[in-house]
Amino acid sequence: MATALDSIAEIEHELAFARMDDRGEPYQRTSVMTHVAWVPEAWVEAAEDVLAGLAERHPSRTIVLFPQPHAEDGIEASVQVDSFPQGEGRKVCTETIRVRLGGARAAAAASVVQPLFLPDLPVFMRWRGLPPFEERYFDELVGVVDRLIVDSTEWPGLPEPYTSLAGFFDHVAVSDIAWARTSRWRAQLASLWPGIADVRRIKVTGTEAQACLLAGWLRSRLRRQVDLEQEPSDRLVGVEVDGKPTPFPPGDPPHPSDLLSDELERFTRDPIYEDATRAARM
Amino acid sequence: MATTQQPAAVVENPLLEGLHLRRTPDPCVLVIFGASGDLTKRKLFPALYSLALRRLLPEQFAVVGVARSEESDDAFRERMKAAVQEFGRDEFRQEAWDWLAEGTHYVATEFTDEGGENRVVSVLNELDEQRGTGGNRVYYLAVPPDAIAPLVREIGKRRSSKGWARLIVEKPFGRDLTSAQELNEELQGYFDESEIFRIDHYLGKETVQNLLALRFANGIFEPIWNRQFVDHVQITVAESIGIEGRSAFYERAGAIRDIFQNHMLQLVALTAMEPPIEFTSESVRNEKVKVLRAMHTPGPKHVVRGQYGRGYVEGEEVPGYREEPGVASDSLTETYVAAKLFVDNWRWADTPFYVRAGKRLARRETSIAIEFKRAPHPPFEVTEEGLRPNVLVVHVQPDEGVSLEFAAKVPGQGLTLRTVHMDFLYGGAFRTGIPEAYERLILDCLLGDGTLFTRSDEVEEQWSLVDAIVGFWKRDRPAFPNYAAGTWGPAAADELMRRDGRSWRRR
């Protein structure tokens, strides 16, 4: 980190300074949200890739939290202001605050991020890996954000974690990028109506999360038992309905940045997803 | 007990719930009459390409270009490809172009030639067979005004009972009230009003639509959007370019028919209209037409016309209007018009709407400025420039956005005030690029949504006002040119404001 800042006041001061251009004039900003990313050590590289693709599309404040519970107690932060050309001399301005949460600070993350939220704008939190559903710090963070974005493809031991996730549906709106990745296939399966109404078994060639969610979706929408067989693949490339392959949906699969970007534009609960996760274990 | 058998219920597809599927237009063929013209090249094909790139066109889709000049299908495709690469807003992707080009054809014919029109019909029927377009047609009339009525007759005579048909008509829609009424009658002889889409491309601009969002989705503006709080409204449609070789058209139209009758009056209507009950074509257009009906004819003292002479635009010397190729050396065509309008209704009575539109002005700018009444008694020290009123400006182009001017304290001892700007730039807040107006309008027409198109009664109300203004002009002979290119118009326009103790906004 270029400049280590160890308090909220220092972060705020650095932000104000970084907003000036070379002539000391402030950049004009229009912000639409605060985006919090929880990035444990194992996810740092992947998270930075997605953030790089995201920054220029959402004029937001992004707070990236790097929990390091075994490190020395304290916070260490850096601030970066980027502007991206948008044509006709205009630029989109984004602020990124990277905060390393050392020692006990990792367990009190909500108190660190809350003062940094942009006032009155929605707060989205992207959680990399399996959330610690039983931990108080997770509960506290969920309590201060408007939307939790996960990717259940990153979770081990599916479908059990969906049960824990469902416990949070009444507290925070949830987006799942694994679910978003199935949307083209859901539209394709929906087009098989009414023939698909009596489906008894599907075979999904894709990730475990995608298979569980597609099966849960069909069970909850059709109100019937649908057996699931999964053929492992890192991408969703096929769905068979009672042994018959479903035609491949048109278009290209979206990029991870696009998927996250789309989720950042949703503000309400998704009851269809919630039902699908509840039915994922049947 | 006897039981009555229930009819088999139609079960809705539960898998569609929550899928947020985009509404896709029906399969259809878009027929562009006037396909060799500038509009097709600069606007229509780039817009179609952008729609194709985003997969917003129906899978079963075709385009047929129709024009007089001889050209093969392949030559037309190549020319349109070059146009997309030159004028499109998106990066060129071969696969998206290939998809669009595959369904693109060209027919060379005179518009009203019987044999030629029959050839168009047979190409369309073939495409129905090949591409499954089901007899659905959108006829885009990108043709000179004189060609519209005869062409519509030919299309109407050959109208098939299979599928639906829609007609897109480019402005100018008539040249006065009588000709507009005649044209409406002609079109409505073959097409229902709901099938006629009169394009005013300003209505397809995102920022124009954002004006409705600003007014009707924010609780803070509408309560003060009336005569009690608004001192006056200024609408500017300024162009720095000249007539760009369109002398034949412009000599007949002038600024009042080119800009004022359509774009300008639509901006006034959107600014002044009452909230529609819903955002549907009939509700929105009903409210707009009420405003147009309520606008009274300004007397000759309240209208200024002008014509540019030689001058400098962005440091470059440019010729006067009368020196432009094809323009008469004693032309009395106006290239500038300014007026003070009133909307005689409960909300706006006695609140002036100052409007101005012109060519070869100091810069390109379209904006709507709502100037609020001054604070009644500011108990502060004010600077030499005085305390200016609050102004809310909707920037339609360029720099699409909204800005608010208000007073703020100058740092330091005492309480000195200065006017500051708070700006919202459209492009700085949303990740998606702003679509071109033609993309939105073509897609809306394919979907059958007429909200952003002008209805016959709106057009006729607009012409009523223009006819009254032009009526005054017949009685005098202006001393043209009366403003230099690169300035903000004739001195009389400043005088129009000065008489009321006001001035045009500075830029």
mmCIF file with all atom_site columns, C-alpha atoms in Angstrom, chain A residues 28 30 32 57-59 86 88 90 92 186-187 189-190 193 196 217-218 221-222 251-252 261-262 265 272, chain B residues 11-21 55 93 364 398-400 423-425 427-431 434:
data_model
loop_
_atom_site.group_PDB
_atom_site.id
_atom_site.type_symbol
_atom_site.label_atom_id
_atom_site.label_alt_id
_atom_site.label_comp_id
_atom_site.label_asym_id
_atom_site.label_entity_id
_atom_site.label_seq_id
_atom_site.pdbx_PDB_ins_code
_atom_site.Cartn_x
_atom_site.Cartn_y
_atom_site.Cartn_z
_atom_site.occupancy
_atom_site.B_iso_or_equiv
_atom_site.pdbx_formal_charge
_atom_site.auth_seq_id
_atom_site.auth_comp_id
_atom_site.auth_asym_id
_atom_site.auth_atom_id
_atom_site.pdbx_PDB_model_num
ATOM 1  C CA . GLN A 1 28  ? -16.714 16.599  -9.829  1.00 0.00 ? 28  GLN A CA 1
ATOM 2  C CA . THR A 1 30  ? -21.530 11.700  -8.905  1.00 0.00 ? 30  THR A CA 1
ATOM 3  C CA . VAL A 1 32  ? -24.460 6.023   -6.826  1.00 0.00 ? 32  VAL A CA 1
ATOM 4  C CA . ARG A 1 57  ? -18.868 1.292   -14.657 1.00 0.00 ? 57  ARG A CA 1
ATOM 5  C CA . HIS A 1 58  ? -20.051 2.338   -11.229 1.00 0.00 ? 58  HIS A CA 1
ATOM 6  C CA . PRO A 1 59  ? -19.116 5.745   -9.909  1.00 0.00 ? 59  PRO A CA 1
ATOM 7  C CA . GLN A 1 86  ? -16.468 8.721   -20.727 1.00 0.00 ? 86  GLN A CA 1
ATOM 8  C CA . GLU A 1 88  ? -16.675 14.491  -24.628 1.00 0.00 ? 88  GLU A CA 1
ATOM 9  C CA . ARG A 1 90  ? -16.097 13.675  -19.158 1.00 0.00 ? 90  ARG A CA 1
ATOM 10 C CA . VAL A 1 92  ? -16.348 8.802   -14.182 1.00 0.00 ? 92  VAL A CA 1
ATOM 11 C CA . ARG A 1 186 ? -33.587 -20.682 -16.801 1.00 0.00 ? 186 ARG A CA 1
ATOM 12 C CA . ALA A 1 187 ? -35.047 -18.683 -19.676 1.00 0.00 ? 187 ALA A CA 1
ATOM 13 C CA . LEU A 1 189 ? -35.907 -24.129 -19.628 1.00 0.00 ? 189 LEU A CA 1
ATOM 14 C CA . ALA A 1 190 ? -38.924 -21.829 -19.207 1.00 0.00 ? 190 ALA A CA 1
ATOM 15 C CA . TRP A 1 193 ? -43.275 -25.006 -20.961 1.00 0.00 ? 193 TRP A CA 1
ATOM 16 C CA . ILE A 1 196 ? -41.386 -29.319 -18.695 1.00 0.00 ? 196 ILE A CA 1
ATOM 17 C CA . TRP A 1 217 ? -35.716 -23.541 -8.851  1.00 0.00 ? 217 TRP A CA 1
ATOM 18 C CA . LEU A 1 218 ? -37.628 -26.225 -10.767 1.00 0.00 ? 218 LEU A CA 1
ATOM 19 C CA . ARG A 1 221 ? -41.638 -23.240 -9.195  1.00 0.00 ? 221 ARG A CA 1
ATOM 20 C CA . LEU A 1 222 ? -43.269 -26.485 -10.311 1.00 0.00 ? 222 LEU A CA 1
ATOM 21 C CA . GLY A 1 251 ? -25.677 -15.427 -26.698 1.00 0.00 ? 251 GLY A CA 1
ATOM 22 C CA . ASP A 1 252 ? -22.364 -15.547 -24.878 1.00 0.00 ? 252 ASP A CA 1
ATOM 23 C CA . SER A 1 261 ? -22.165 -5.179  -12.118 1.00 0.00 ? 261 SER A CA 1
ATOM 24 C CA . ASP A 1 262 ? -25.696 -6.372  -12.863 1.00 0.00 ? 262 ASP A CA 1
ATOM 25 C CA . GLU A 1 265 ? -28.176 -2.590  -10.004 1.00 0.00 ? 265 GLU A CA 1
ATOM 26 C CA . ILE A 1 272 ? -37.552 -16.730 -6.719  1.00 0.00 ? 272 ILE A CA 1
ATOM 27 C CA . VAL B 2 11  ? -52.066 -22.486 -16.619 1.00 0.00 ? 11  VAL B CA 1
ATOM 28 C CA . GLU B 2 12  ? -49.498 -19.713 -16.636 1.00 0.00 ? 12  GLU B CA 1
ATOM 29 C CA . ASN B 2 13  ? -45.876 -20.685 -16.928 1.00 0.00 ? 13  ASN B CA 1
ATOM 30 C CA . PRO B 2 14  ? -44.497 -20.539 -13.351 1.00 0.00 ? 14  PRO B CA 1
ATOM 31 C CA . LEU B 2 15  ? -40.926 -20.687 -14.665 1.00 0.00 ? 15  LEU B CA 1
ATOM 32 C CA . LEU B 2 16  ? -41.216 -17.239 -16.202 1.00 0.00 ? 16  LEU B CA 1
ATOM 33 C CA . GLU B 2 17  ? -41.750 -15.539 -12.838 1.00 0.00 ? 17  GLU B CA 1
ATOM 34 C CA . GLY B 2 18  ? -38.830 -13.317 -11.868 1.00 0.00 ? 18  GLY B CA 1
ATOM 35 C CA . LEU B 2 19  ? -36.884 -13.905 -15.083 1.00 0.00 ? 19  LEU B CA 1
ATOM 36 C CA . HIS B 2 20  ? -36.931 -10.211 -16.110 1.00 0.00 ? 20  HIS B CA 1
ATOM 37 C CA . LEU B 2 21  ? -37.063 -11.171 -19.756 1.00 0.00 ? 21  LEU B CA 1
ATOM 38 C CA . ARG B 2 55  ? -29.655 -8.475  -29.313 1.00 0.00 ? 55  ARG B CA 1
ATOM 39 C CA . ARG B 2 93  ? -18.027 -6.514  -34.188 1.00 0.00 ? 93  ARG B CA 1
ATOM 40 C CA . ARG B 2 364 ? -23.972 23.962  -29.739 1.00 0.00 ? 364 ARG B CA 1
ATOM 41 C CA . PRO B 2 398 ? -23.952 18.376  -24.954 1.00 0.00 ? 398 PRO B CA 1
ATOM 42 C CA . ASP B 2 399 ? -22.857 17.570  -21.355 1.00 0.00 ? 399 ASP B CA 1
ATOM 43 C CA . GLU B 2 400 ? -26.178 15.853  -20.669 1.00 0.00 ? 400 GLU B CA 1
ATOM 44 C CA . ASP B 2 423 ? -23.812 19.670  -11.336 1.00 0.00 ? 423 ASP B CA 1
ATOM 45 C CA . PHE B 2 424 ? -25.051 16.223  -12.126 1.00 0.00 ? 424 PHE B CA 1
ATOM 46 C CA . LEU B 2 425 ? -23.509 14.840  -15.285 1.00 0.00 ? 425 LEU B CA 1
ATOM 47 C CA . GLY B 2 427 ? -22.455 10.220  -18.153 1.00 0.00 ? 427 GLY B CA 1
ATOM 48 C CA . GLY B 2 428 ? -20.747 10.400  -14.777 1.00 0.00 ? 428 GLY B CA 1
ATOM 49 C CA . ALA B 2 429 ? -23.439 8.501   -12.922 1.00 0.00 ? 429 ALA B CA 1
ATOM 50 C CA . PHE B 2 430 ? -24.454 5.589   -15.069 1.00 0.00 ? 430 PHE B CA 1
ATOM 51 C CA . ARG B 2 431 ? -22.240 2.933   -16.558 1.00 0.00 ? 431 ARG B CA 1
ATOM 52 C CA . ILE B 2 434 ? -26.241 6.939   -23.622 1.00 0.00 ? 434 ILE B CA 1
#
